Coordinates of C-alpha atoms in Angstrom, one line a residue:
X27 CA 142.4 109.1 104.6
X28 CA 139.2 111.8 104.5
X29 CA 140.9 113.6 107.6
X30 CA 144.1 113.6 105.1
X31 CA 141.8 114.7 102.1
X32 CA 139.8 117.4 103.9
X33 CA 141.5 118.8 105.3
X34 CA 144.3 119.5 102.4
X35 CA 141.3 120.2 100.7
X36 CA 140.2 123.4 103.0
X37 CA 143.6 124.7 102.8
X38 CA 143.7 124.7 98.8
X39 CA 140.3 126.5 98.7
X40 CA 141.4 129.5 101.3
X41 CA 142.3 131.8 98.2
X42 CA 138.5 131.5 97.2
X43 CA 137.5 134.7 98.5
X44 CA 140.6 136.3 96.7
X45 CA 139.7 135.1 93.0
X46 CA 136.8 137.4 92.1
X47 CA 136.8 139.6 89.7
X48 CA 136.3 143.2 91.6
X49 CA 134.9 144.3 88.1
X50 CA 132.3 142.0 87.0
X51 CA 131.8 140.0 90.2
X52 CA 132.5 136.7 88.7
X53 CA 135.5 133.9 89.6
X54 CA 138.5 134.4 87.6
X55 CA 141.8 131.8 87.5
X56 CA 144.6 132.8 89.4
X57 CA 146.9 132.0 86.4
X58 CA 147.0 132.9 82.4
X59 CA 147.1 129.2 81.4
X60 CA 144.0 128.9 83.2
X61 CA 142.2 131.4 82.4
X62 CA 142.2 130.1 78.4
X63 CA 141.2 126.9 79.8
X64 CA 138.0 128.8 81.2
X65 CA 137.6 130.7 77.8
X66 CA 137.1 127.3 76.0
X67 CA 135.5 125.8 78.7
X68 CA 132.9 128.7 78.2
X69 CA 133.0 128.6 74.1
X70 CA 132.4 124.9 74.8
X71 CA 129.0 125.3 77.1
X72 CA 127.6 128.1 74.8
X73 CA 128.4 126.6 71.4
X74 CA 128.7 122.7 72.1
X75 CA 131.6 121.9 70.8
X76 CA 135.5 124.0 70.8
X77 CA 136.3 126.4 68.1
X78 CA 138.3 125.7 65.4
X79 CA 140.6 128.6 65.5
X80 CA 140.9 130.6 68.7
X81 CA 141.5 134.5 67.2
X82 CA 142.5 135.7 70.3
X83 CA 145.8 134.1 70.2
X84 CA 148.7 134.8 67.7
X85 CA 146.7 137.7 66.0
X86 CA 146.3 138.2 63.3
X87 CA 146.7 134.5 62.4
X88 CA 144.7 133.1 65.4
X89 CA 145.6 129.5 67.0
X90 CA 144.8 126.4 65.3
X91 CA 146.5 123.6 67.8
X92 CA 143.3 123.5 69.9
X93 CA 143.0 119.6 69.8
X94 CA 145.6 119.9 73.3
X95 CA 143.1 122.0 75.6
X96 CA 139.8 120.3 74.1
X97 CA 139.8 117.5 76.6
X98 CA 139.9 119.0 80.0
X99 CA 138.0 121.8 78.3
X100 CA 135.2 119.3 78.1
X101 CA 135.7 118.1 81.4
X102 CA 135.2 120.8 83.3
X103 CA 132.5 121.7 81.4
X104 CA 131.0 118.4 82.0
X105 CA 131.8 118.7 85.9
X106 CA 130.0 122.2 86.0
X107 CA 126.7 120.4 83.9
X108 CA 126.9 117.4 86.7
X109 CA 127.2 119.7 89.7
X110 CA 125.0 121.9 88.3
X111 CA 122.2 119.0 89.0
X112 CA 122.9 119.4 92.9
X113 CA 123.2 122.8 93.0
X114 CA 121.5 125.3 90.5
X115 CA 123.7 128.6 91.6
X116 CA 126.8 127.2 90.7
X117 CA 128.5 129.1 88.0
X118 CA 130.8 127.2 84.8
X119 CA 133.7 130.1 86.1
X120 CA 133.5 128.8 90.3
X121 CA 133.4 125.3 88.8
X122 CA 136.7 126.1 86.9
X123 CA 138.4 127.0 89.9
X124 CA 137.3 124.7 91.8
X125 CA 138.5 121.4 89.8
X126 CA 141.6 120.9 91.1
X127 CA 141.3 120.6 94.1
X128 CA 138.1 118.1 93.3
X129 CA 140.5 116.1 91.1
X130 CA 143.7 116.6 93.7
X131 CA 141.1 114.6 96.4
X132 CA 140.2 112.0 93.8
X133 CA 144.1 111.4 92.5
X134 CA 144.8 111.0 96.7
X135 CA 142.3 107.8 96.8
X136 CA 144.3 106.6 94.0
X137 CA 147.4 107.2 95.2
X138 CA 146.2 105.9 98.5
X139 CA 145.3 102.5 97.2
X140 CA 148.4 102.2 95.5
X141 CA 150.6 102.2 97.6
X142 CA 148.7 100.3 100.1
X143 CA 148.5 97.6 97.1
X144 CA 152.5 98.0 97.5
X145 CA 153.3 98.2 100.8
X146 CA 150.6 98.1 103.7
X147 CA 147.7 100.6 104.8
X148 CA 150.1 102.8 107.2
X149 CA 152.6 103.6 104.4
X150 CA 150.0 104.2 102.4
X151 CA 148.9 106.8 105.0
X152 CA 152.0 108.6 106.0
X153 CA 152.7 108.8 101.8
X154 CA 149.4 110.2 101.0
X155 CA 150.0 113.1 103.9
X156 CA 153.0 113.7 102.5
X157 CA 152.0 113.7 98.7
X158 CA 149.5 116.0 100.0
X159 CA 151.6 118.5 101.6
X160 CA 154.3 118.6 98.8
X161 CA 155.0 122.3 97.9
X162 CA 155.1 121.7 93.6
X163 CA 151.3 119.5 94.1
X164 CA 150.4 122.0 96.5
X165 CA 150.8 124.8 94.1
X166 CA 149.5 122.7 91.0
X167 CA 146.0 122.1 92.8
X168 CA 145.3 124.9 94.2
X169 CA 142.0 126.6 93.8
X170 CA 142.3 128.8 90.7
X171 CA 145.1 126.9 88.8
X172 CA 142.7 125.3 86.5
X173 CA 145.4 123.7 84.4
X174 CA 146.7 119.6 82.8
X175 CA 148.1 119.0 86.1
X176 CA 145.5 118.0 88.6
X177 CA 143.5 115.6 86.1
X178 CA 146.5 114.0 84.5
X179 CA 147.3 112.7 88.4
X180 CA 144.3 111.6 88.5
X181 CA 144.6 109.0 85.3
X182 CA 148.4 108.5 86.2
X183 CA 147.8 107.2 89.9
X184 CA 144.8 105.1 88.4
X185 CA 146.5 104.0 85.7
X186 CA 149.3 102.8 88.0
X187 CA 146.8 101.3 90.3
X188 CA 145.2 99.2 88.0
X189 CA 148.8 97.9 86.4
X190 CA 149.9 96.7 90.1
X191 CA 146.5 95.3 90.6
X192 CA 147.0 93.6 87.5
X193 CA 150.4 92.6 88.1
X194 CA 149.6 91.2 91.3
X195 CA 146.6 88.7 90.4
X196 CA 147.9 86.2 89.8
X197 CA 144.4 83.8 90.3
X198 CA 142.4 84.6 87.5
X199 CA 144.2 85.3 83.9
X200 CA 141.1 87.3 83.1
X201 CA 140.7 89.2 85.7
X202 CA 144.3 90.3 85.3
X203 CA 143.6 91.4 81.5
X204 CA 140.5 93.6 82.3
X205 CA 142.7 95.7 85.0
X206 CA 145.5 95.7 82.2
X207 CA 143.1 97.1 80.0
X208 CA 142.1 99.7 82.4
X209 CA 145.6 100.6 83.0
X210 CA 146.3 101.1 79.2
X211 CA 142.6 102.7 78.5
X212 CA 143.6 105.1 81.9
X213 CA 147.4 105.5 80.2
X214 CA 145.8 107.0 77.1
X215 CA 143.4 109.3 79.2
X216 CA 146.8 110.9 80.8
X217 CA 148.9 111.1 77.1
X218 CA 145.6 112.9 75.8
X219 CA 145.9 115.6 78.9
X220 CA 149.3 115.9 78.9

C-alpha cells in the first residue's frame, strides 16, 4: 500500500516544476476553478474569515454564493498553517497545489480499508492500484487542480468505511452506533464540499 501511494504520488507532482508563475515567481493552479479556490484561500489567511461578496466575479454585481467554496477554502488554508509548523518556507500558493495529491493518498488508505473490510487484503490491493491509476482520478488529483474533488473522496471513502464497519459489528450495539455516526457526520462533510 505506501509502494502503491508513492509512488502514484511522485507521478501527480511531476508537473511541479511547470506551475510557476514566470512573472512573479510564485505557484499558480493549473486550472481557473482552482485558481479562485487559491484567491479565497488567500482572502481567508489575510483577513480570517471569506468575503462576503467576491467583486471579481459577475462585475459589476460581484458574487454572493460564496458559502460553496468557504469549506475547502478553509482547509487548505488550515493545511498550509499546519505544514507551515514543519516547514517555515512553505508558501499558502505551493500548499494549494499541492493538496490533492495529499488528500488523493489519504482517500487511498480509505479506500484501501474498505475494500479489504469487503473482500480480503489482496483485492484490496490490486483495487487500490487500479483506483490509483484511473485516468478521470488521475487528472482530478493532480498537482495544480486544487478543486471539490480530491477532499470529497476523501469523506466519501471514509464515510463508506465507517458504514460497512458499522454494518458489520455485529458484537457490540454501541460500537456499531458510534461508526454510524461517523459515517453520517463524514456524509455531511462530503454534501458540504460537493
Amino acid at each position: 500500500l505506501v509502494n502503491i501511494i508513492s509512488f502514484s504520488f511522485v507521478l501527480r507532482i511531476q508537473n511541479l516544476d511547470f506551475l510557476i508563475d514566470v512573472t512573479t515567481g510564485k505557484y499558480i493552479p493549473a486550472d481557473p476553478d482552482a485558481m479562485a479556490f487559491l484567491r479565497y484561500a488567500q482572502y481567508i489567511l489575510e483577513h480570517g474569515k471569506l468575503m462576503v461578496v467576491d467583486t471579481l466575479r459577475y462585475f459589476p454585481y460581484g458574487f454572493t454564493g460564496l458559502q460553496e467554496f468557504g469549506f475547502l477554502s478553509h482547509t487548505i488554508v488550515y493545511l498550509y498553517q499546519f505544514l507551515h509548523i514543519f516547514s517555515s518556507s512553505l508558501t499558502l500558493e505551493l500548499v494549494d497545489i499541492l493538496y490533492p495529491p495529499i488528500a488523493f493518498g489519504i482517500s487511498l488508505i480509505f479506500f484501501f480499508l474498505l475494500v479489504k473490510n469487503l473482500f480480503n487484503e489482496k483485492v484490496a490491493l490490486l483495487s487500490t492500484a487500479f483506483l490509483a491509476f484511473v485516468p478521470s482520478y488521475l487528472f482530478r488529483t493532480l498537482t495544480g487542480i486544487s478543486d471539490k474533488e480530491s477532499l470529497a473522496t476523501v469523506f466519501m471513502f471514509a464515510a463508506l468505511y465507517f458504514y460497512v464497519i458499522a454494518w458489520k459489528n455485529t458484537q457490540s450495539k454501541v460500537k456499531s452506533i458510534v461508526y454510524g455516526g461517523i459515517a453520517g457526520i463524514l456524509t455531511a462533510l462530503t454534501n458540504s464540499i460537493w
